Short mmCIF file of C-alpha atoms in Angstrom, two decimals:
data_model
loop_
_atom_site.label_atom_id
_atom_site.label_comp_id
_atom_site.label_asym_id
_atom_site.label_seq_id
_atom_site.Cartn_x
_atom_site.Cartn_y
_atom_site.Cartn_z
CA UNK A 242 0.00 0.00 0.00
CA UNK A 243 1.05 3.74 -0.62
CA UNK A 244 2.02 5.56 2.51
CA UNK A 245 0.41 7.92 1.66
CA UNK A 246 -2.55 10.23 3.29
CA UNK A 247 -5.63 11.61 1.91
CA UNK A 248 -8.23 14.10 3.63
CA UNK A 249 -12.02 13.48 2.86
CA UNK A 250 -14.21 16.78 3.89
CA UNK A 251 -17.76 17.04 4.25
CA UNK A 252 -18.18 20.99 3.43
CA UNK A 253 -22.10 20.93 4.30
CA UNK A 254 -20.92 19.90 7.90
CA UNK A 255 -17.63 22.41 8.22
CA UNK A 256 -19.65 25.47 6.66
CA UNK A 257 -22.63 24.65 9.07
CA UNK A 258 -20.13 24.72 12.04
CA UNK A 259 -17.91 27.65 10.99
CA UNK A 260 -21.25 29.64 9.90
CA UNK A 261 -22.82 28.25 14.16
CA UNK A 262 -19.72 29.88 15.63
CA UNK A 263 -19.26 33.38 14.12
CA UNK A 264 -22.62 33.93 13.26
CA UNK A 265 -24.67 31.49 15.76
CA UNK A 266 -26.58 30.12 12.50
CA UNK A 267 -25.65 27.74 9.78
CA UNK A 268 -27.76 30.01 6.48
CA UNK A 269 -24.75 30.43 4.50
CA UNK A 270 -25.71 33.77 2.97
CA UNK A 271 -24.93 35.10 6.79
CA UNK A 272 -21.37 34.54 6.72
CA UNK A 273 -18.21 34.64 4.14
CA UNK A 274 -15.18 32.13 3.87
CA UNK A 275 -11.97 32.65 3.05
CA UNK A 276 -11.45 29.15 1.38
CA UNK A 277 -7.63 29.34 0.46
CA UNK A 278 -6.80 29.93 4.55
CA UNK A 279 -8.96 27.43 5.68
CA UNK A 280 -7.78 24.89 2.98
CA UNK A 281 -4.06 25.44 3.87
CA UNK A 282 -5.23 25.17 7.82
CA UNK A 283 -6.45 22.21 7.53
CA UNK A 284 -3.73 20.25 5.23
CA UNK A 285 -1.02 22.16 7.12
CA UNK A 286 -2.45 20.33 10.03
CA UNK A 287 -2.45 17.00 9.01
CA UNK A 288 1.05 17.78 7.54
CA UNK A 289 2.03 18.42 10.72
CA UNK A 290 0.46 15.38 11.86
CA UNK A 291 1.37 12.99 9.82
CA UNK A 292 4.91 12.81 7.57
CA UNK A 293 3.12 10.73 4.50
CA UNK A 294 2.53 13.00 1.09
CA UNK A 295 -0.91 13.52 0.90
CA UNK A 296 -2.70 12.51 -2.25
CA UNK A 297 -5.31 15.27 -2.15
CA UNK A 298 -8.05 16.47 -0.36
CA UNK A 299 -11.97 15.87 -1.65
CA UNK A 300 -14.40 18.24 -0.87
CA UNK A 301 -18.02 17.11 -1.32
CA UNK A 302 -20.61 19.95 -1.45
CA UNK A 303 -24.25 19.96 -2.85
CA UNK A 304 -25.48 22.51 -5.72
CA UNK A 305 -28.49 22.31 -7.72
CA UNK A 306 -28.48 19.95 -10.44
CA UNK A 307 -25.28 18.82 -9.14
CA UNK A 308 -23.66 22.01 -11.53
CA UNK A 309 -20.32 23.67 -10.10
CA UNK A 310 -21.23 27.46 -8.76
CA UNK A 311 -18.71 30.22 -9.24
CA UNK A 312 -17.92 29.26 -5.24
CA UNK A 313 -16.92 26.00 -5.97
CA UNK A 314 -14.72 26.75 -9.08
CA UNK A 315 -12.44 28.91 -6.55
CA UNK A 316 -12.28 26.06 -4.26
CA UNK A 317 -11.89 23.24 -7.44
CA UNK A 318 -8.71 25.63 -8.97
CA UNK A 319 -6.94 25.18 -5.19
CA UNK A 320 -3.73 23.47 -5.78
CA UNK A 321 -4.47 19.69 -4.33
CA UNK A 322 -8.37 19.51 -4.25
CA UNK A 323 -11.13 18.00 -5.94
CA UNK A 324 -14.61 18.83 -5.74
CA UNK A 325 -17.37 16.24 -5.77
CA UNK A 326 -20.40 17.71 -5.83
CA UNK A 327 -24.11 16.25 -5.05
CA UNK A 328 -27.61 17.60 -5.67
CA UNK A 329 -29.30 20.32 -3.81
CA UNK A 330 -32.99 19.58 -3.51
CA UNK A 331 -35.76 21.99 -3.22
CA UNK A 332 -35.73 22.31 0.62
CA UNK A 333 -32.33 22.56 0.75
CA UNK A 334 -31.55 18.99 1.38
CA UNK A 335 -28.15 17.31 0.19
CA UNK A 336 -29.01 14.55 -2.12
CA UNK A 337 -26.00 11.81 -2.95
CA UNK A 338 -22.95 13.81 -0.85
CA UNK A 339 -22.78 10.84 1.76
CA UNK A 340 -22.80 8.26 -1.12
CA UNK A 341 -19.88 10.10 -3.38
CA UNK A 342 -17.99 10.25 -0.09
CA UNK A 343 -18.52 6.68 1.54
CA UNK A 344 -17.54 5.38 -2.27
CA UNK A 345 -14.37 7.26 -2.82
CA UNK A 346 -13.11 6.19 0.89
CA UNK A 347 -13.92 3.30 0.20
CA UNK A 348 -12.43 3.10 -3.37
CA UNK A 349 -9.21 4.88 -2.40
CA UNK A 350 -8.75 1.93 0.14
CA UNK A 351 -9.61 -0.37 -2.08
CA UNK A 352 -7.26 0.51 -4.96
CA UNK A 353 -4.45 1.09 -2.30
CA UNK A 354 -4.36 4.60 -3.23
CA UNK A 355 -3.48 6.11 0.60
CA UNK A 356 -3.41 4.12 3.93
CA UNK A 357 -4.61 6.58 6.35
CA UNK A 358 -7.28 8.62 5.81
CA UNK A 359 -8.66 12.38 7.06
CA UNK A 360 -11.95 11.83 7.72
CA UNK A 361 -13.43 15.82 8.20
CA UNK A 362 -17.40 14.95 9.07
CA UNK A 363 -19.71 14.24 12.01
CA UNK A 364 -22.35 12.35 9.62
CA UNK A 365 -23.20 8.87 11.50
CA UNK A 366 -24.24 7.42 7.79
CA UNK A 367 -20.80 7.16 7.19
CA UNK A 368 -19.94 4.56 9.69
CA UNK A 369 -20.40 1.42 7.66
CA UNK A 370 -17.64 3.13 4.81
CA UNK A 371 -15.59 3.74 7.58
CA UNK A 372 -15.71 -0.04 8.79
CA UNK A 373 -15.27 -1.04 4.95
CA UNK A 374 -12.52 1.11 4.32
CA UNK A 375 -11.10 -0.38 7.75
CA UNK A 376 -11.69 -3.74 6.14
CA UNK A 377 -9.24 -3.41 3.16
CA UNK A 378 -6.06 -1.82 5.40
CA UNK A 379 -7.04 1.75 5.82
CA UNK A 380 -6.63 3.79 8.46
CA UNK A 381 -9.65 6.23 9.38
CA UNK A 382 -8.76 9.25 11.74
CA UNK A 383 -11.55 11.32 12.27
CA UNK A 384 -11.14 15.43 11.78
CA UNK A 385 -12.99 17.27 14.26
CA UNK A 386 -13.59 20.71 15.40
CA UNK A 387 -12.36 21.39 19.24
CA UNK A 388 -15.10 21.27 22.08
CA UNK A 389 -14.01 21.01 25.82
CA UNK A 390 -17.19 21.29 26.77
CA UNK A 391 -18.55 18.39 24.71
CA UNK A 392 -17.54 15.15 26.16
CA UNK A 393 -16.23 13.72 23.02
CA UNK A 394 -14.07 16.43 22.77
CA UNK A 395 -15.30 17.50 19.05
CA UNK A 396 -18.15 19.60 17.72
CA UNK A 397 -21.73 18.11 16.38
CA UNK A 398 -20.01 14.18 16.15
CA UNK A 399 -22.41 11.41 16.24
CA UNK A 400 -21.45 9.18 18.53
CA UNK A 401 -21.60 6.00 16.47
CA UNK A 402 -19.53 7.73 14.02
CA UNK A 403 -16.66 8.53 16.99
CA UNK A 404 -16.50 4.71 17.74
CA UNK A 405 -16.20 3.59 14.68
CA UNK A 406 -12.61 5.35 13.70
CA UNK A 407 -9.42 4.44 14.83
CA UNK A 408 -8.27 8.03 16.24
CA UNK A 409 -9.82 11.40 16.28
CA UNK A 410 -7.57 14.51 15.72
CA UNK A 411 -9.34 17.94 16.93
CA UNK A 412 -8.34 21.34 14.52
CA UNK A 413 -8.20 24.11 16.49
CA UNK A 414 -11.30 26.76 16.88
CA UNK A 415 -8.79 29.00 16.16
CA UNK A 416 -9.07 27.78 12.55
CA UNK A 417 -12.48 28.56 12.05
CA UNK A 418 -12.16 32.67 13.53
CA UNK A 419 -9.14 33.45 11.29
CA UNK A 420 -11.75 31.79 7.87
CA UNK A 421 -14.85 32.80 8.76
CA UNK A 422 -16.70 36.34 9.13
CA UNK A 423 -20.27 37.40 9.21
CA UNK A 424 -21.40 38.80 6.19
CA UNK A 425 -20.68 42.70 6.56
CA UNK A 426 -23.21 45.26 4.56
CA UNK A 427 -22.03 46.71 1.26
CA UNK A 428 -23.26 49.14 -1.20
CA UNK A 429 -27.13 49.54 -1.89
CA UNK A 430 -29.00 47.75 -4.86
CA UNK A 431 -28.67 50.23 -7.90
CA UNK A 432 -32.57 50.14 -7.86
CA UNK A 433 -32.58 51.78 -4.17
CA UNK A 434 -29.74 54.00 -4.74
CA UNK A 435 -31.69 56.79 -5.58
CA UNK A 436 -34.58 57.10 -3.02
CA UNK A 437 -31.94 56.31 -0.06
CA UNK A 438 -29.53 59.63 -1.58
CA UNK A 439 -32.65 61.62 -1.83
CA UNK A 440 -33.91 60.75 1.69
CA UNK A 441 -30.82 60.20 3.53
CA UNK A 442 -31.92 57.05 4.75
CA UNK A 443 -29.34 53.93 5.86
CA UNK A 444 -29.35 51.06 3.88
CA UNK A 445 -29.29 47.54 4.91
CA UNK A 446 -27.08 45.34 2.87
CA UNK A 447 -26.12 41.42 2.83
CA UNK A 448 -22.83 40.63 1.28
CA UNK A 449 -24.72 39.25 -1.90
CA UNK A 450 -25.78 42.79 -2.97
CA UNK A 451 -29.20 42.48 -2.02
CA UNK A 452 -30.79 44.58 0.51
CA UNK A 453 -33.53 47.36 1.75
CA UNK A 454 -33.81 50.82 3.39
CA UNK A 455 -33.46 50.18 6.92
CA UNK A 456 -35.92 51.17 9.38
CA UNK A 457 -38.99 51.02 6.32
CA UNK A 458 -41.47 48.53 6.32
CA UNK A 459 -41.37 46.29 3.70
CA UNK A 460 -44.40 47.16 0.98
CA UNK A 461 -46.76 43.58 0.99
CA UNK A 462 -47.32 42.47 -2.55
CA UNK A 463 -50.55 41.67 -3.70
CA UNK A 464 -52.11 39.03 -1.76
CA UNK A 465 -50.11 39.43 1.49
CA UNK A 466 -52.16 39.62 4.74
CA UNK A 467 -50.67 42.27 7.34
CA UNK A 468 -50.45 40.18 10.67
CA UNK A 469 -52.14 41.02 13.78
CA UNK A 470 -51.44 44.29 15.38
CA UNK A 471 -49.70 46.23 12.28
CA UNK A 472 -49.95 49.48 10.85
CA UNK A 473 -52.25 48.41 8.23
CA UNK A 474 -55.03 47.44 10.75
CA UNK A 475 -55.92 51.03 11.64
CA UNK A 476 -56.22 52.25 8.46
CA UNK A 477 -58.40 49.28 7.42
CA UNK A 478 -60.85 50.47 10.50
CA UNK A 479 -60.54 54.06 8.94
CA UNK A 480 -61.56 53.44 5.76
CA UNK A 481 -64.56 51.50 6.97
CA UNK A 482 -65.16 54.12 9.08
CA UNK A 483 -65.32 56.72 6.07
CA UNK A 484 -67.51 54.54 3.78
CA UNK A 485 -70.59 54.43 5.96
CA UNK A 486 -70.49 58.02 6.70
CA UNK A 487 -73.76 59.60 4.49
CA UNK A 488 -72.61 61.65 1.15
CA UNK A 489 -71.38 64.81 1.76
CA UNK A 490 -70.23 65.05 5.73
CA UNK A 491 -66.88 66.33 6.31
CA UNK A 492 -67.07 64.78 10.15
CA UNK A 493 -67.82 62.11 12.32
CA UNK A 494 -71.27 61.23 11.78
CA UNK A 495 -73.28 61.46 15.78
CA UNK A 496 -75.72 59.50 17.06
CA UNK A 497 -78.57 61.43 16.72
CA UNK A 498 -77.86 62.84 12.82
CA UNK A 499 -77.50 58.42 12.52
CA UNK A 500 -81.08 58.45 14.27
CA UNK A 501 -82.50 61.30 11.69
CA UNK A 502 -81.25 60.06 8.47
CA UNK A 503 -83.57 56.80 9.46
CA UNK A 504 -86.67 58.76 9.89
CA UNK A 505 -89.52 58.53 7.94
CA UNK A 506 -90.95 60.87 5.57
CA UNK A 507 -93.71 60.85 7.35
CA UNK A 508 -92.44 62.50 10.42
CA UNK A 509 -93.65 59.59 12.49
CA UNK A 510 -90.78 59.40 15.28
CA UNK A 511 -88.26 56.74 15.42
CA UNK A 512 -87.64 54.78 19.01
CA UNK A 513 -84.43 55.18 20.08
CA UNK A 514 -82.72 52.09 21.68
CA UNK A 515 -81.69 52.69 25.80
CA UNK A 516 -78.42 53.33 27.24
CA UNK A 517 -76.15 49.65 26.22
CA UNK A 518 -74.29 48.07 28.89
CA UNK A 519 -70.55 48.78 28.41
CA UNK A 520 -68.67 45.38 28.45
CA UNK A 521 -65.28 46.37 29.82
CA UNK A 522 -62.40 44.51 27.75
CA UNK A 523 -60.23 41.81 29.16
CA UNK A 524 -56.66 44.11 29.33
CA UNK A 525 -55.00 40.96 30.80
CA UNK A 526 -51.63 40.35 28.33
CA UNK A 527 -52.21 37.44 26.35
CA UNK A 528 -49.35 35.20 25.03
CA UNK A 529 -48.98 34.92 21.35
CA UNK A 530 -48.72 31.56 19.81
CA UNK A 531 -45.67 29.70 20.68
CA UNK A 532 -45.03 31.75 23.82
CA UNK A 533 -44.31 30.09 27.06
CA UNK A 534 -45.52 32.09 30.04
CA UNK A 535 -42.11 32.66 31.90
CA UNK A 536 -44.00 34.14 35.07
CA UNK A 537 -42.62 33.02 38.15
CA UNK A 538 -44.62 29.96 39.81
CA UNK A 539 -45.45 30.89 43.48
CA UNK A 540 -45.98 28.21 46.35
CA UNK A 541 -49.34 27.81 47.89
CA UNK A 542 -47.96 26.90 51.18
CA UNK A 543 -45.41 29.83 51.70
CA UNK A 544 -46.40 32.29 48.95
CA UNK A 545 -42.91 32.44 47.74
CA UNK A 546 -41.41 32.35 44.04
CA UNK A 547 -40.99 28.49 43.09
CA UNK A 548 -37.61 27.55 40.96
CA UNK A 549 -38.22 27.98 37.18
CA UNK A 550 -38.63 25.17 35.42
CA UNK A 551 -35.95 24.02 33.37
CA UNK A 552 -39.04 24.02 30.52
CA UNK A 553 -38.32 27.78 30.31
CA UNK A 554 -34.42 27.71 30.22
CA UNK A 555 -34.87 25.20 27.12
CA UNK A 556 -37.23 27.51 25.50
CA UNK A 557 -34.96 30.78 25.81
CA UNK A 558 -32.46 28.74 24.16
CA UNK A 559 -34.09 27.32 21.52
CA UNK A 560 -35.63 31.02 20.86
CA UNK A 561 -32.39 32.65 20.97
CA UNK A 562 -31.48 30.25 17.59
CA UNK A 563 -34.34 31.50 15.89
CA UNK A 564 -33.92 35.42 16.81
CA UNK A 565 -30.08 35.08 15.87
CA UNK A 566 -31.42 33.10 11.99
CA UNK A 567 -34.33 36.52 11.33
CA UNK A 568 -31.13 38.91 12.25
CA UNK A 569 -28.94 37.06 9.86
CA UNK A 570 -31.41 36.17 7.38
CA UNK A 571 -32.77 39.62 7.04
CA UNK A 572 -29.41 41.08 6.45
CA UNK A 573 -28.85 39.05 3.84
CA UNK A 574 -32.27 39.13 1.31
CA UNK A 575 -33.58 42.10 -0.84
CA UNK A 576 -37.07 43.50 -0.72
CA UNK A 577 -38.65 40.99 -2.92
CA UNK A 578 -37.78 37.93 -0.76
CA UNK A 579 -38.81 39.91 2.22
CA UNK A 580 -42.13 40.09 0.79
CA UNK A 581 -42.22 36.34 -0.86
CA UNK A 582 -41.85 35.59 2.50
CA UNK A 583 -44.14 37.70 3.87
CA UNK A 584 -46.86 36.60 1.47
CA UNK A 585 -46.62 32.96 2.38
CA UNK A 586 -46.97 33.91 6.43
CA UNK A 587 -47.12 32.23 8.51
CA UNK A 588 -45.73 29.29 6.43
CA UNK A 589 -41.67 29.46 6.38
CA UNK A 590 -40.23 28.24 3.20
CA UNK A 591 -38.44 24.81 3.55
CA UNK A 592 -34.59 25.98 3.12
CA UNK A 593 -35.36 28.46 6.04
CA UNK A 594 -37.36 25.65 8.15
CA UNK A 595 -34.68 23.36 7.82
CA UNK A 596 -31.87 25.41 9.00
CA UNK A 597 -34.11 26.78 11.85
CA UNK A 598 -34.45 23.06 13.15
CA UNK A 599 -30.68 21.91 12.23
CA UNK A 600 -29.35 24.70 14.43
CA UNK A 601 -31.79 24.26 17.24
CA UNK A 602 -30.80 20.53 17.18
CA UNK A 603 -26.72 21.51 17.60
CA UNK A 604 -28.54 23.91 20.49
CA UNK A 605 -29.94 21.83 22.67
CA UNK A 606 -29.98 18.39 21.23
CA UNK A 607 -32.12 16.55 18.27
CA UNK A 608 -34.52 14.87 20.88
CA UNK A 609 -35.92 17.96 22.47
CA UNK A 610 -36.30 19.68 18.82
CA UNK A 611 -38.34 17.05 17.93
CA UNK A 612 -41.06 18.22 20.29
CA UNK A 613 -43.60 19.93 18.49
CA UNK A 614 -44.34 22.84 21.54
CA UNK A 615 -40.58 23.66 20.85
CA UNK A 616 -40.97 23.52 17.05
CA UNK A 617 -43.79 26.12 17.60
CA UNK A 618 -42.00 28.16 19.79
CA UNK A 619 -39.08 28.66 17.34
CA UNK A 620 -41.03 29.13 14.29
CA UNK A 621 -43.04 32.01 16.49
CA UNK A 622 -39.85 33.65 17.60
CA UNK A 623 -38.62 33.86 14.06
CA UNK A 624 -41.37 35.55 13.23
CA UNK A 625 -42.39 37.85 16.13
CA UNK A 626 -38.30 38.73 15.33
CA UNK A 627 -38.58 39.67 11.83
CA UNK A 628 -41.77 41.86 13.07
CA UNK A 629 -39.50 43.67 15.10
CA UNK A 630 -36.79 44.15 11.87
CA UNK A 631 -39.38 45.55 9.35
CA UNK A 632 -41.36 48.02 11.27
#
């Protein structure tokens, strides 16, 4: 066999960890890479690592129709890597990455090709390539991202995964702040350029080019419904107000010109209903859906505050993921996805649902995002968030 060494990289998983730690979100339009330095980090450290000549490194990535973007061109033209590249389907889901991978490591044993192999991934479908590849000679050392605080050491690592590979090597988190940056604003769309000089107003930019003037609300296309509690309710009430007022008044039409403009020509006179009893409204706050009430339980028996639940701490979490995704997400879109999405409210479009529930898994754990009350809650917060952003 050729003593040589070959690294395998799963970029879905590194660019959803990178994106988690600068930007607390995986959505890829929220943060930039600087693929040369974090190409040369990680084959410098395996270098360093291990004295065999290393074949090259594969870097599987998904794109739609499986068709190289100008993104993966850069990384393809990077002396000692080959792109493989999978499907992207319509939600966003990779389609054939883990295959291409679990072949090739497999393959590259099989021909002989490398003895030890770089395994960069946390994917627990690759564990049976792993044990194959182990089969024919190979060596598998797993490439993961430093955690202390995990107890495998590593970052987002199934377990299964971790077992089955002879070593694991950890790349420093060091790594991933000198590659990675959150998406900073640039120049306005040409198409806004002229109504933000005119008005003076700040413009807010993703690093795509998109964008929209800050502190406007977004315009609702046809067919969007406001929701609850927004600007366009009052004037809705307004206009009602001013189409049953009679022809000709210039004010608020009273009670007793209402009365008259019922009478009779006869002059016979019109009852007039009694004084109505005045229901007073319920003022008590009322939790929107998806909230958890976070007041403090009190004890019958002493009348003091009980502890909080550790419901509510697991709740704050898993809202804090979807507040940080509506920050990064609405950086990053122009005015016509703002208002796609809008229109489809309260529906979230698939590549946005799926990240939302990916990140709140590497939050606070796959099991617990599986509930549907915590599923609710997150979907609310993005939304109550993005509220907040376009007003």
């Amino acid at each position: 066999m050729s003593r040589k060494s070959v690294i395998f990289v799963d970029a879905g998983f590194l660019l959803a960890t990178g994106g988690l730690r600068v930007t607390g979100n995986s959505l890829r339009s929220a943060f930039s890479v600087q693929y040369k330095s974090l190409v040369d980090g990680i084959q410098g450290f395996v270098s360093e690592r291990d004295s065999r000549d290393l074949l090259r490194m594969y870097w599987y990535d998904a794109a739609k129709d499986g068709l190289f973007s100008d993104e993966h061109k850069r990384i393809g033209l990077l002396p000692g890597v080959k792109v493989r590249l999978g499907r992207m389907s319509y939600n966003g889901e990779q389609k054939g990455v883990d295959l291409k991978l679990g072949l090739d490591l497999v393959g590259v044993a099989r021909n002989r090709s490398a003895d030890v192999a770089y395994l960069l991934s946390g994917d627990d479908d690759l564990a049976e390539a792993v044990e194959a590849a182990q089969d024919l000679g190979m060596k598998v050392v797993l490439l993961g991202i430093e955690n202390q605080g995990h107890r495998l050491g590593v970052t987002a690592v199934a377990e299964h995964l971790a077992l089955q590979v002879d070593d694991i090597a950890t790349l420093p988190q060091t790594l991933l702040d000198r590659c990675f940056a959150k998406s900073a604003p640039v120049a306005e769309l040409a198409a806004y350029a002229p109504a933000a000089s005119e008005a003076g107003a700040a413009v807010s930019v993703s690093g795509n080019g998109a964008g929209h003037l800050r502190g406007t609300r977004p315009v609702p296309g046809p067919g969007v419904v406001p929701a609850v509690g927004s600007a366009a309710a009052p004037e809705a009430e307004s206009a009602a107000a001013s189409a049953s007022a009679p022809a000709g008044s210039t004010g608020p039409v009273e009670p007793a010109a209402a009365a008259a403009g019922t009478a009779g020509s006869s002059g016979r006179p019109v009852p007039t209903p009694g004084p109505r009893r005045v229901v007073q409204p319920d003022v008590r706050p009322v939790p929107a859906a998806g909230v958890v009430r976070r007041e403090p339980v009190y004890s019958t028996a002493t009348g003091a505050p009980a502890a909080q639940s550790p419901w509510f701490d697991l709740v704050e979490s898993a809202e804090a993921v979807a507040v940080s995704l509506a920050d990064n997400w609405h950086g990053s879109v122009s005015q016509r996805e703002l208002n796609e999405l809008l229109a489809e409210r309260p529906l979230l479009p698939p590549t946005i649902d799926r990240v939302l529930i990916k990140d709140c898994a590497a939050k606070v754990g796959e099991a617990k995002t599986d509930l549907q009350d915590i599923r609710k809650a997150i979907r609310a917060a993005f939304w109550r968030r993005l509220d907040e952003l376009v007003q």
